[in-house]
mmCIF file of C-alpha atoms in Angstrom:
data_model
loop_
_atom_site.group_PDB
_atom_site.id
_atom_site.type_symbol
_atom_site.label_atom_id
_atom_site.label_comp_id
_atom_site.label_asym_id
_atom_site.label_seq_id
_atom_site.Cartn_x
_atom_site.Cartn_y
_atom_site.Cartn_z
ATOM 1 C CA MET A 20 -40.244 37.501 -66.512
ATOM 2 C CA GLU A 21 -42.501 35.241 -64.473
ATOM 3 C CA ILE A 22 -40.910 32.975 -61.900
ATOM 4 C CA ASP A 23 -42.609 29.817 -60.792
ATOM 5 C CA ILE A 24 -42.365 29.359 -57.045
ATOM 6 C CA VAL A 25 -42.175 25.676 -56.217
ATOM 7 C CA PRO A 26 -42.675 24.694 -52.572
ATOM 8 C CA VAL A 27 -39.580 23.082 -51.124
ATOM 9 C CA GLU A 28 -40.060 19.712 -49.493
ATOM 10 C CA GLY A 29 -37.895 18.918 -46.532
ATOM 11 C CA GLU A 30 -37.556 17.365 -43.108
ATOM 12 C CA LEU A 31 -36.986 19.286 -39.907
ATOM 13 C CA ASN A 32 -35.884 18.186 -36.479
ATOM 14 C CA VAL A 33 -37.552 20.207 -33.719
ATOM 15 C CA GLY A 34 -35.923 19.369 -30.418
ATOM 16 C CA PRO A 35 -35.346 18.026 -27.937
ATOM 17 C CA GLN A 36 -33.143 21.056 -27.329
ATOM 18 C CA HIS A 37 -35.559 23.417 -29.104
ATOM 19 C CA PRO A 38 -37.350 25.753 -26.642
ATOM 20 C CA GLY A 39 -40.662 25.037 -28.353
ATOM 21 C CA SER A 40 -40.455 21.255 -28.021
ATOM 22 C CA GLY A 41 -40.121 20.695 -24.307
ATOM 23 C CA HIS A 42 -38.716 17.315 -23.349
ATOM 24 C CA MET A 43 -39.245 15.593 -26.662
ATOM 25 C CA ARG A 44 -38.284 15.637 -30.326
ATOM 26 C CA ILE A 45 -40.795 16.568 -32.993
ATOM 27 C CA TYR A 46 -39.818 15.310 -36.436
ATOM 28 C CA VAL A 47 -41.771 17.095 -39.179
ATOM 29 C CA LYS A 48 -41.961 16.600 -42.938
ATOM 30 C CA LEU A 49 -42.626 19.885 -44.693
ATOM 31 C CA ASN A 50 -44.026 20.866 -48.069
ATOM 32 C CA GLY A 51 -43.127 24.538 -48.106
ATOM 33 C CA ASP A 52 -44.350 25.675 -44.698
ATOM 34 C CA ILE A 53 -47.132 23.071 -44.527
ATOM 35 C CA ILE A 54 -46.618 20.065 -42.268
ATOM 36 C CA ASP A 55 -47.287 16.927 -44.330
ATOM 37 C CA ASP A 56 -46.508 14.552 -41.480
ATOM 38 C CA ALA A 57 -45.183 14.646 -37.933
ATOM 39 C CA GLU A 58 -43.664 12.098 -35.588
ATOM 40 C CA LEU A 59 -43.512 12.747 -31.847
ATOM 41 C CA ASP A 60 -40.370 11.143 -30.489
ATOM 42 C CA VAL A 61 -41.290 10.846 -26.815
ATOM 43 C CA GLY A 62 -39.577 9.162 -23.883
ATOM 44 C CA TYR A 63 -36.702 11.525 -23.114
ATOM 45 C CA VAL A 64 -37.894 11.826 -19.497
ATOM 46 C CA HIS A 65 -39.097 8.257 -18.972
ATOM 47 C CA ARG A 66 -38.844 7.618 -15.227
ATOM 48 C CA ALA A 67 -39.884 3.934 -15.184
ATOM 49 C CA VAL A 68 -42.393 4.658 -12.404
ATOM 50 C CA GLU A 69 -44.452 1.556 -13.170
ATOM 51 C CA LYS A 70 -41.435 -0.780 -12.966
ATOM 52 C CA LEU A 71 -39.915 0.944 -9.923
ATOM 53 C CA SER A 72 -43.215 0.479 -8.083
ATOM 54 C CA GLU A 73 -42.506 -3.246 -7.897
ATOM 55 C CA ASN A 74 -39.591 -2.458 -5.556
ATOM 56 C CA ARG A 75 -41.324 0.081 -3.283
ATOM 57 C CA ASN A 76 -43.873 -0.528 -0.560
ATOM 58 C CA TYR A 77 -47.269 1.070 -0.957
ATOM 59 C CA MET A 78 -46.562 4.144 1.173
ATOM 60 C CA HIS A 79 -43.094 4.807 -0.247
ATOM 61 C CA LEU A 80 -44.616 4.755 -3.716
ATOM 62 C CA ILE A 81 -46.753 7.842 -3.069
ATOM 63 C CA PRO A 82 -43.991 10.413 -3.785
ATOM 64 C CA LEU A 83 -42.885 8.401 -6.818
ATOM 65 C CA VAL A 84 -46.225 8.417 -8.661
ATOM 66 C CA GLU A 85 -46.340 12.212 -8.253
ATOM 67 C CA ARG A 86 -43.117 12.755 -10.234
ATOM 68 C CA PRO A 87 -44.504 12.443 -13.782
ATOM 69 C CA ALA A 88 -46.596 15.581 -13.237
ATOM 70 C CA ILE A 89 -45.183 17.474 -10.284
ATOM 71 C CA LEU A 90 -47.291 20.511 -11.185
ATOM 72 C CA ASP A 91 -50.429 18.365 -10.656
ATOM 73 C CA SER A 92 -49.178 16.093 -7.898
ATOM 74 C CA ILE A 93 -52.419 16.001 -5.884
ATOM 75 C CA HIS A 94 -54.274 14.237 -8.695
ATOM 76 C CA MET A 95 -51.388 11.827 -9.354
ATOM 77 C CA ASN A 96 -51.386 11.081 -5.622
ATOM 78 C CA LEU A 97 -55.178 10.754 -5.334
ATOM 79 C CA GLY A 98 -55.731 8.304 -8.197
ATOM 80 C CA TYR A 99 -53.100 5.905 -6.883
ATOM 81 C CA VAL A 100 -54.335 6.039 -3.264
ATOM 82 C CA MET A 101 -57.925 5.411 -4.364
ATOM 83 C CA ALA A 102 -56.780 2.182 -6.043
ATOM 84 C CA VAL A 103 -54.940 1.121 -2.864
ATOM 85 C CA GLU A 104 -58.038 1.840 -0.773
ATOM 86 C CA LYS A 105 -60.148 -0.433 -2.953
ATOM 87 C CA ILE A 106 -57.771 -3.348 -2.359
ATOM 88 C CA ILE A 107 -57.509 -2.852 1.407
ATOM 89 C CA ALA A 108 -61.247 -2.025 1.618
ATOM 90 C CA THR A 109 -60.893 0.966 3.911
ATOM 91 C CA ASP A 110 -63.315 3.796 4.417
ATOM 92 C CA VAL A 111 -62.436 7.499 4.151
ATOM 93 C CA PRO A 112 -64.036 10.009 6.574
ATOM 94 C CA GLU A 113 -66.283 12.597 4.987
ATOM 95 C CA ARG A 114 -64.090 15.480 6.151
ATOM 96 C CA ALA A 115 -61.077 13.881 4.465
ATOM 97 C CA GLN A 116 -63.094 13.504 1.251
ATOM 98 C CA TYR A 117 -63.839 17.237 1.270
ATOM 99 C CA LEU A 118 -60.178 17.996 1.930
ATOM 100 C CA ARG A 119 -59.190 15.815 -1.010
ATOM 101 C CA SER A 120 -61.482 17.798 -3.299
ATOM 102 C CA PHE A 121 -60.176 21.043 -1.807
ATOM 103 C CA ALA A 122 -56.546 20.150 -2.515
ATOM 104 C CA ALA A 123 -57.412 18.832 -5.976
ATOM 105 C CA GLU A 124 -59.167 22.039 -7.054
ATOM 106 C CA VAL A 125 -56.395 24.267 -5.707
ATOM 107 C CA ASN A 126 -53.952 22.137 -7.708
ATOM 108 C CA ARG A 127 -56.169 22.309 -10.827
ATOM 109 C CA ILE A 128 -56.079 26.113 -10.771
ATOM 110 C CA ALA A 129 -52.302 26.166 -10.250
ATOM 111 C CA SER A 130 -51.805 23.677 -13.088
ATOM 112 C CA HIS A 131 -54.026 25.588 -15.527
ATOM 113 C CA LEU A 132 -52.146 28.813 -14.795
ATOM 114 C CA TYR A 133 -48.881 27.005 -15.493
ATOM 115 C CA GLY A 134 -50.264 25.790 -18.831
ATOM 116 C CA LEU A 135 -51.507 29.244 -19.826
ATOM 117 C CA GLY A 136 -48.131 30.742 -18.959
ATOM 118 C CA ILE A 137 -46.375 28.211 -21.198
ATOM 119 C CA LEU A 138 -48.866 28.927 -23.998
ATOM 120 C CA GLY A 139 -48.071 32.624 -23.630
ATOM 121 C CA ILE A 140 -44.322 32.212 -23.979
ATOM 122 C CA PHE A 141 -44.770 29.819 -26.917
ATOM 123 C CA LEU A 142 -46.625 32.628 -28.687
ATOM 124 C CA GLY A 143 -44.068 35.276 -27.697
ATOM 125 C CA HIS A 144 -46.368 36.921 -25.140
ATOM 126 C CA SER A 145 -43.963 37.309 -22.208
ATOM 127 C CA THR A 146 -46.559 39.112 -20.088
ATOM 128 C CA ALA A 147 -48.789 36.019 -20.103
ATOM 129 C CA PHE A 148 -45.819 33.886 -19.104
ATOM 130 C CA MET A 149 -45.065 36.100 -16.089
ATOM 131 C CA TRP A 150 -48.750 36.346 -15.203
ATOM 132 C CA GLY A 151 -49.235 32.583 -15.354
ATOM 133 C CA PHE A 152 -46.361 31.805 -13.039
ATOM 134 C CA GLY A 153 -47.021 34.784 -10.771
ATOM 135 C CA ASP A 154 -50.739 34.021 -10.383
ATOM 136 C CA ARG A 155 -49.934 30.334 -9.873
ATOM 137 C CA GLU A 156 -47.748 31.253 -6.922
ATOM 138 C CA VAL A 157 -50.831 32.347 -4.965
ATOM 139 C CA TRP A 158 -52.287 28.847 -5.179
ATOM 140 C CA VAL A 159 -49.016 27.008 -4.670
ATOM 141 C CA THR A 160 -48.641 28.905 -1.391
ATOM 142 C CA ILE A 161 -52.040 27.585 -0.264
ATOM 143 C CA LEU A 162 -51.018 24.032 -1.105
ATOM 144 C CA GLU A 163 -47.785 24.541 0.791
ATOM 145 C CA ALA A 164 -49.660 25.754 3.881
ATOM 146 C CA LEU A 165 -52.092 22.841 3.696
ATOM 147 C CA THR A 166 -49.694 20.002 2.905
ATOM 148 C CA GLY A 167 -46.346 21.208 4.234
ATOM 149 C CA ALA A 168 -44.700 20.733 0.833
ATOM 150 C CA ARG A 169 -44.360 23.114 -2.067
ATOM 151 C CA VAL A 170 -44.206 20.924 -5.171
ATOM 152 C CA THR A 171 -44.737 17.191 -4.613
ATOM 153 C CA ASN A 172 -47.256 17.339 -1.817
ATOM 154 C CA SER A 173 -47.739 13.650 -0.877
ATOM 155 C CA TYR A 174 -50.840 14.833 0.966
ATOM 156 C CA ILE A 175 -53.296 12.011 0.361
ATOM 157 C CA ILE A 176 -52.716 8.700 2.154
ATOM 158 C CA PRO A 177 -54.762 5.484 2.369
ATOM 159 C CA GLY A 178 -57.727 6.191 4.599
ATOM 160 C CA GLY A 179 -57.562 9.985 4.515
ATOM 161 C CA VAL A 180 -55.166 12.922 4.325
ATOM 162 C CA ARG A 181 -52.072 13.975 6.271
ATOM 163 C CA ARG A 182 -53.173 17.381 7.580
ATOM 164 C CA ASP A 183 -56.356 19.205 8.446
ATOM 165 C CA ILE A 184 -57.271 22.618 7.102
ATOM 166 C CA THR A 185 -57.035 25.679 9.382
ATOM 167 C CA PRO A 186 -58.994 28.952 9.522
ATOM 168 C CA SER A 187 -55.920 30.814 8.223
ATOM 169 C CA ILE A 188 -55.765 28.572 5.124
ATOM 170 C CA MET A 189 -59.449 29.209 4.508
ATOM 171 C CA ASP A 190 -58.830 32.959 4.710
ATOM 172 C CA MET A 191 -55.878 32.628 2.321
ATOM 173 C CA THR A 192 -58.156 30.784 -0.110
ATOM 174 C CA LYS A 193 -60.885 33.439 0.051
ATOM 175 C CA LYS A 194 -58.333 36.156 -0.729
ATOM 176 C CA ALA A 195 -56.873 34.066 -3.553
ATOM 177 C CA ILE A 196 -60.336 33.631 -5.073
ATOM 178 C CA GLU A 197 -61.028 37.355 -4.918
ATOM 179 C CA TYR A 198 -57.683 38.130 -6.558
ATOM 180 C CA THR A 199 -57.929 35.446 -9.251
ATOM 181 C CA ARG A 200 -61.480 36.370 -10.280
ATOM 182 C CA LYS A 201 -60.288 39.889 -11.077
ATOM 183 C CA LYS A 202 -57.194 38.562 -12.831
ATOM 184 C CA LEU A 203 -59.194 36.217 -15.070
ATOM 185 C CA LEU A 204 -60.900 39.284 -16.548
ATOM 186 C CA ASP A 205 -57.462 40.635 -17.447
ATOM 187 C CA TRP A 206 -56.494 37.292 -18.962
ATOM 188 C CA ARG A 207 -59.475 37.534 -21.305
ATOM 189 C CA LYS A 208 -58.980 41.170 -22.263
ATOM 190 C CA ILE A 209 -55.214 41.378 -22.548
ATOM 191 C CA PHE A 210 -54.346 37.869 -23.685
ATOM 192 C CA PHE A 211 -57.156 35.878 -25.280
ATOM 193 C CA TYR A 212 -58.937 38.864 -26.867
ATOM 194 C CA ASN A 213 -55.657 40.364 -28.037
ATOM 195 C CA PRO A 214 -55.965 40.419 -31.891
ATOM 196 C CA THR A 215 -52.487 38.947 -32.341
ATOM 197 C CA ILE A 216 -53.133 36.058 -29.958
ATOM 198 C CA ARG A 217 -56.547 35.375 -31.490
ATOM 199 C CA ALA A 218 -54.937 35.231 -34.920
ATOM 200 C CA ARG A 219 -52.510 32.604 -33.618
ATOM 201 C CA LEU A 220 -55.190 30.468 -31.909
ATOM 202 C CA GLU A 221 -58.556 30.957 -33.605
ATOM 203 C CA ASN A 222 -59.320 28.285 -36.238
ATOM 204 C CA VAL A 223 -55.882 26.774 -35.598
ATOM 205 C CA GLY A 224 -55.516 23.100 -34.702
ATOM 206 C CA VAL A 225 -59.256 22.482 -35.017
ATOM 207 C CA MET A 226 -60.349 19.160 -33.502
ATOM 208 C CA THR A 227 -63.990 18.379 -34.234
ATOM 209 C CA LYS A 228 -66.234 16.603 -31.762
ATOM 210 C CA GLU A 229 -66.140 13.428 -33.841
ATOM 211 C CA LYS A 230 -62.354 13.483 -34.184
ATOM 212 C CA ALA A 231 -61.863 14.221 -30.492
ATOM 213 C CA ILE A 232 -63.832 11.071 -29.629
ATOM 214 C CA GLU A 233 -62.178 8.989 -32.356
ATOM 215 C CA TRP A 234 -58.661 10.056 -31.372
ATOM 216 C CA GLY A 235 -59.248 9.499 -27.641
ATOM 217 C CA ALA A 236 -58.798 13.090 -26.458
ATOM 218 C CA VAL A 237 -59.403 13.782 -22.766
ATOM 219 C CA GLY A 238 -59.873 16.641 -20.329
ATOM 220 C CA PRO A 239 -60.181 20.301 -21.330
ATOM 221 C CA ASN A 240 -59.115 19.431 -24.886
ATOM 222 C CA LEU A 241 -62.071 17.059 -25.208
ATOM 223 C CA ARG A 242 -64.502 19.529 -23.670
ATOM 224 C CA ALA A 243 -63.249 22.316 -25.959
ATOM 225 C CA SER A 244 -64.444 20.138 -28.852
ATOM 226 C CA GLY A 245 -67.993 19.906 -27.536
ATOM 227 C CA VAL A 246 -67.912 16.706 -25.448
ATOM 228 C CA PRO A 247 -69.212 17.325 -21.877
ATOM 229 C CA TYR A 248 -67.250 14.487 -20.265
ATOM 230 C CA ASP A 249 -65.657 14.879 -16.837
ATOM 231 C CA VAL A 250 -64.825 12.025 -14.439
ATOM 232 C CA ARG A 251 -65.976 14.147 -11.490
ATOM 233 C CA ARG A 252 -69.501 13.838 -12.911
ATOM 234 C CA ALA A 253 -69.296 10.540 -14.797
ATOM 235 C CA ASP A 254 -67.841 8.592 -11.856
ATOM 236 C CA PRO A 255 -67.820 10.883 -8.775
ATOM 237 C CA TYR A 256 -65.102 10.450 -6.156
ATOM 238 C CA ALA A 257 -63.949 12.379 -3.059
ATOM 239 C CA ALA A 258 -66.708 14.924 -2.267
ATOM 240 C CA TYR A 259 -67.741 15.781 -5.839
ATOM 241 C CA SER A 260 -71.150 14.108 -5.627
ATOM 242 C CA LYS A 261 -72.059 16.644 -2.916
ATOM 243 C CA LEU A 262 -70.732 19.723 -4.720
ATOM 244 C CA ASP A 263 -72.468 21.909 -7.278
ATOM 245 C CA PHE A 264 -70.416 22.882 -10.329
ATOM 246 C CA GLU A 265 -70.710 23.104 -14.103
ATOM 247 C CA ILE A 266 -68.642 21.463 -16.857
ATOM 248 C CA PRO A 267 -67.482 24.215 -19.270
ATOM 249 C CA VAL A 268 -67.845 23.122 -22.898
ATOM 250 C CA TYR A 269 -66.946 24.865 -26.174
ATOM 251 C CA LYS A 270 -67.850 23.608 -29.638
ATOM 252 C CA GLU A 271 -65.165 25.306 -31.761
ATOM 253 C CA GLY A 272 -62.399 22.816 -30.950
ATOM 254 C CA ASP A 273 -59.608 25.260 -31.841
ATOM 255 C CA GLY A 274 -56.668 26.614 -29.853
ATOM 256 C CA LEU A 275 -58.719 29.550 -28.563
ATOM 257 C CA ALA A 276 -61.473 27.273 -27.232
ATOM 258 C CA ARG A 277 -58.901 25.065 -25.500
ATOM 259 C CA GLY A 278 -57.514 28.109 -23.714
ATOM 260 C CA LEU A 279 -60.872 29.610 -22.782
ATOM 261 C CA VAL A 280 -62.230 26.341 -21.393
ATOM 262 C CA ARG A 281 -59.367 26.365 -18.891
ATOM 263 C CA LEU A 282 -60.255 29.895 -17.780
ATOM 264 C CA ASP A 283 -63.848 28.761 -17.227
ATOM 265 C CA GLU A 284 -62.683 25.676 -15.345
ATOM 266 C CA MET A 285 -60.702 27.845 -12.939
ATOM 267 C CA GLU A 286 -63.869 29.775 -12.166
ATOM 268 C CA GLN A 287 -65.713 26.507 -11.469
ATOM 269 C CA SER A 288 -62.839 25.321 -9.263
ATOM 270 C CA MET A 289 -63.114 28.508 -7.203
ATOM 271 C CA ARG A 290 -66.845 27.943 -6.933
ATOM 272 C CA ILE A 291 -66.143 24.433 -5.576
ATOM 273 C CA LEU A 292 -63.620 25.797 -3.072
ATOM 274 C CA GLU A 293 -66.147 28.327 -1.751
ATOM 275 C CA GLN A 294 -68.652 25.516 -1.159
ATOM 276 C CA ILE A 295 -66.079 23.358 0.630
ATOM 277 C CA ILE A 296 -65.099 26.212 2.955
ATOM 278 C CA LYS A 297 -68.770 26.693 3.865
ATOM 279 C CA GLU A 298 -69.895 23.088 4.038
ATOM 280 C CA ILE A 299 -66.925 20.965 5.166
ATOM 281 C CA PRO A 300 -68.164 18.647 7.938
ATOM 282 C CA GLU A 301 -66.453 18.082 11.273
ATOM 283 C CA GLY A 302 -64.668 14.819 11.988
ATOM 284 C CA ASN A 303 -61.393 12.978 11.674
ATOM 285 C CA ILE A 304 -59.141 13.196 8.639
ATOM 286 C CA LEU A 305 -58.096 9.533 8.791
ATOM 287 C CA SER A 306 -60.237 6.387 8.919
ATOM 288 C CA ASP A 307 -60.815 4.868 12.365
ATOM 289 C CA ARG A 308 -59.059 1.716 11.204
ATOM 290 C CA PHE A 309 -55.740 3.587 11.098
ATOM 291 C CA PHE A 310 -56.450 6.466 13.474
ATOM 292 C CA LYS A 311 -56.974 4.168 16.455
ATOM 293 C CA GLN A 312 -53.556 2.615 15.946
ATOM 294 C CA ILE A 313 -51.602 5.871 16.321
ATOM 295 C CA PRO A 314 -49.542 5.684 19.574
ATOM 296 C CA PRO A 315 -50.854 7.889 22.457
ATOM 297 C CA ILE A 316 -47.801 10.199 22.440
ATOM 298 C CA ARG A 317 -48.200 10.948 18.729
ATOM 299 C CA LEU A 318 -51.954 11.242 19.136
ATOM 300 C CA LYS A 319 -51.433 13.944 21.778
ATOM 301 C CA LYS A 320 -49.262 15.899 19.335
ATOM 302 C CA TYR A 321 -51.985 15.445 16.714
ATOM 303 C CA TRP A 322 -54.609 17.134 18.878
ATOM 304 C CA GLU A 323 -52.223 19.915 19.957
ATOM 305 C CA GLY A 324 -50.977 20.734 16.460
ATOM 306 C CA GLN A 325 -52.573 21.320 13.071
ATOM 307 C CA HIS A 326 -54.049 17.806 13.188
ATOM 308 C CA ARG A 327 -51.038 16.405 11.363
ATOM 309 C CA ILE A 328 -50.840 12.652 10.942
ATOM 310 C CA VAL A 329 -47.493 11.271 12.138
ATOM 311 C CA LEU A 330 -47.544 7.794 10.665
ATOM 312 C CA PRO A 331 -46.224 4.871 12.719
ATOM 313 C CA GLY A 332 -43.768 2.465 11.113
ATOM 314 C CA TYR A 333 -46.253 -0.361 10.543
ATOM 315 C CA TYR A 334 -48.294 1.913 8.263
ATOM 316 C CA ALA A 335 -45.424 2.122 5.810
ATOM 317 C CA SER A 336 -45.216 -1.647 5.374
ATOM 318 C CA PHE A 337 -48.805 -2.908 5.515
ATOM 319 C CA ARG A 338 -49.701 -5.937 3.413
ATOM 320 C CA PRO A 339 -52.896 -5.602 1.384
ATOM 321 C CA PRO A 340 -54.751 -8.797 0.539
ATOM 322 C CA LYS A 341 -54.358 -10.281 -2.924
ATOM 323 C CA GLY A 342 -56.451 -8.484 -5.475
ATOM 324 C CA GLU A 343 -56.581 -5.899 -8.192
ATOM 325 C CA ALA A 344 -58.229 -2.521 -8.501
ATOM 326 C CA THR A 345 -58.671 0.389 -10.866
ATOM 327 C CA ALA A 346 -59.209 4.046 -10.086
ATOM 328 C CA ARG A 347 -59.596 7.188 -12.153
ATOM 329 C CA VAL A 348 -59.708 10.886 -11.456
ATOM 330 C CA GLU A 349 -60.183 14.030 -13.529
ATOM 331 C CA SER A 350 -56.741 15.579 -13.293
ATOM 332 C CA ALA A 351 -55.956 19.044 -14.647
ATOM 333 C CA ARG A 352 -55.205 17.583 -18.104
ATOM 334 C CA GLY A 353 -57.961 14.987 -18.159
ATOM 335 C CA GLU A 354 -58.753 11.443 -17.111
ATOM 336 C CA LEU A 355 -55.937 9.784 -15.161
ATOM 337 C CA PHE A 356 -56.301 6.011 -14.812
ATOM 338 C CA TYR A 357 -54.572 3.578 -12.428
ATOM 339 C CA TYR A 358 -54.503 -0.220 -12.465
ATOM 340 C CA LEU A 359 -52.983 -1.886 -9.399
ATOM 341 C CA VAL A 360 -52.340 -5.572 -8.640
ATOM 342 C CA SER A 361 -51.504 -6.898 -5.157
ATOM 343 C CA ASP A 362 -49.973 -10.328 -4.518
ATOM 344 C CA GLY A 363 -50.283 -10.004 -0.742
ATOM 345 C CA SER A 364 -46.766 -8.647 -0.187
ATOM 346 C CA PRO A 365 -45.835 -5.143 1.080
ATOM 347 C CA LYS A 366 -45.046 -4.117 -2.508
ATOM 348 C CA PRO A 367 -47.344 -3.893 -5.555
ATOM 349 C CA PHE A 368 -47.070 -6.793 -7.988
ATOM 350 C CA ARG A 369 -47.944 -4.483 -10.892
ATOM 351 C CA LEU A 370 -48.850 -0.829 -11.375
ATOM 352 C CA ARG A 371 -50.091 0.733 -14.571
ATOM 353 C CA MET A 372 -50.816 4.443 -14.943
ATOM 354 C CA ILE A 373 -52.362 5.941 -18.064
ATOM 355 C CA THR A 374 -51.916 9.687 -18.011
ATOM 356 C CA PRO A 375 -53.877 12.323 -19.947
ATOM 357 C CA SER A 376 -50.799 13.649 -21.740
ATOM 358 C CA TYR A 377 -50.022 10.106 -22.923
ATOM 359 C CA ARG A 378 -53.496 9.945 -24.407
ATOM 360 C CA MET A 379 -52.965 13.287 -26.155
ATOM 361 C CA ILE A 380 -49.910 12.113 -28.145
ATOM 362 C CA TYR A 381 -52.027 10.785 -31.012
ATOM 363 C CA PRO A 382 -54.385 13.812 -31.241
ATOM 364 C CA PHE A 383 -51.320 16.096 -31.101
ATOM 365 C CA LYS A 384 -49.763 14.300 -34.061
ATOM 366 C CA GLN A 385 -52.990 14.387 -36.071
ATOM 367 C CA LEU A 386 -53.564 18.102 -35.463
ATOM 368 C CA LEU A 387 -50.080 18.943 -36.776
ATOM 369 C CA LYS A 388 -50.781 17.344 -40.145
ATOM 370 C CA GLY A 389 -51.843 19.976 -42.667
ATOM 371 C CA SER A 390 -51.008 22.871 -40.341
ATOM 372 C CA ARG A 391 -48.488 25.580 -41.050
ATOM 373 C CA PHE A 392 -45.123 25.111 -39.391
ATOM 374 C CA ALA A 393 -45.537 28.408 -37.511
ATOM 375 C CA ASP A 394 -48.679 26.963 -35.911
ATOM 376 C CA LEU A 395 -46.816 24.030 -34.366
ATOM 377 C CA VAL A 396 -46.114 25.934 -31.138
ATOM 378 C CA SER A 397 -49.680 27.305 -31.060
ATOM 379 C CA ILE A 398 -51.133 23.804 -31.201
ATOM 380 C CA TYR A 399 -48.588 22.483 -28.720
ATOM 381 C CA GLY A 400 -49.290 25.212 -26.171
ATOM 382 C CA SER A 401 -53.078 25.034 -26.563
ATOM 383 C CA LEU A 402 -53.101 21.293 -25.780
ATOM 384 C CA ASP A 403 -51.250 21.845 -22.461
ATOM 385 C CA TYR A 404 -49.281 18.700 -23.268
ATOM 386 C CA PHE A 405 -46.781 17.907 -20.500
ATOM 387 C CA PRO A 406 -44.023 15.568 -21.781
ATOM 388 C CA PRO A 407 -42.873 14.114 -18.413
ATOM 389 C CA GLU A 408 -46.474 13.124 -17.646
ATOM 390 C CA ALA A 409 -46.736 11.275 -20.973
ATOM 391 C CA ASP A 410 -43.359 9.560 -20.579
ATOM 392 C CA ARG A 411 -43.960 8.519 -16.954
#
C-alpha cells in the first residue's frame, strides 16, 4: 500500500533560550523542514547606549560605546573618538595613528577567531570551538599588554591613544603571528576542508553579489559575495593609507566563502601588523594640544613609565563647540557608522551608532527563507552575527 507523505506545516520558536539563537528569538514558519518565513525578534540585550550618551560627558562615554561589541571594542572606541575629533578639530600624531591601526588589527584577529569558534560549536565541531577561543587568547593577551585592559580596552582617546607600544609587546606580536600562521593551515585542513563541515556550509545560505548589495550587507559577508568594499580603502583612516594590504574577496557567497574570507583577512591583518612594527614613526602618542596641558608631575611619570597618559580632570569635561560629525570604520563585522551632535555642553546632544550586525538583520532573515531548518545554525554562524552589537 502506498502512503502519501504530506509535509507538515508549522511554526517554531527558536530562542531566546535556545543555544543556537544567542540573545534573540528566531520565529520560523516551516513547511516540512523548509523555512517558508522567518522573523528575527531582536532587542533582548538593548543597552540604550544612544540615549544614555545624552547623560555622559564625552570621555565617560568611551567605555559605554564599547559595550555593544566587547569582543571588538577597539573599533567601537575608534569610530566614536574619530567623530569627537572632527567636532573639536584636533590633530592626531602619526605615531598614535599607527598605534590605532595596530590595536584595531589585533582586535580584528581576536574577533574573527571568536566568530569561527562560535561557528564551530554551532555545527557540533567542538575542536573548532576550543581552537577559536584558545587561539584568540594569544591576541587578547597582546591587547591587554598594550591597553592595560583585557576586554573593554578604552584605549583610544581624543587626540591619540592612552599608552605607547613597547619592545616586549612587539616581540609578543611577532611570536603570535608565527603561531597563528601555522594554525591557520590547520583551520583549513581540519575544519573548513573537513567533508562534514563543507557539506554544512558549501552552497548553503548563498547570497549573490546583487542580493548582497540590495540587502545592504557589510564586511566579510559582503566581500564573500564578490564585492571588494572595505572602509579602510574606500575612506582611509588611522594609518591605513600608508599600509599595504589586500582585500580578500570570494564570489561564491555561501557559508564556506564567508568563513574562508575571515581566514584570509586574518592573514592580511598580520601582514599589516608586521609593517607597523617595522615602520612606526617616533613621536608623541597624544596631540600637542592636550599633551602640553598635562601637569609636570604626571608628565614626569609619563616619561619614566610605559608612556601612559594620566588624564587631568579638565580632559574629562571639555566642551566641544556646537556642530555635528560623522565617522566610520571597518570593524571586524563590517562598516560601523557614528553620527554625533554637539550643542556646546560637556555632553553629546545626540549620538547615533549603526553597527554591522544591525545591518545584517535583513540579509539574515532573507537567507533563512527557503533553507532547510537544519541549516539555520549554519547560516547564523557563517554570518558572524553578534546580537548585542545589533541591539546596542
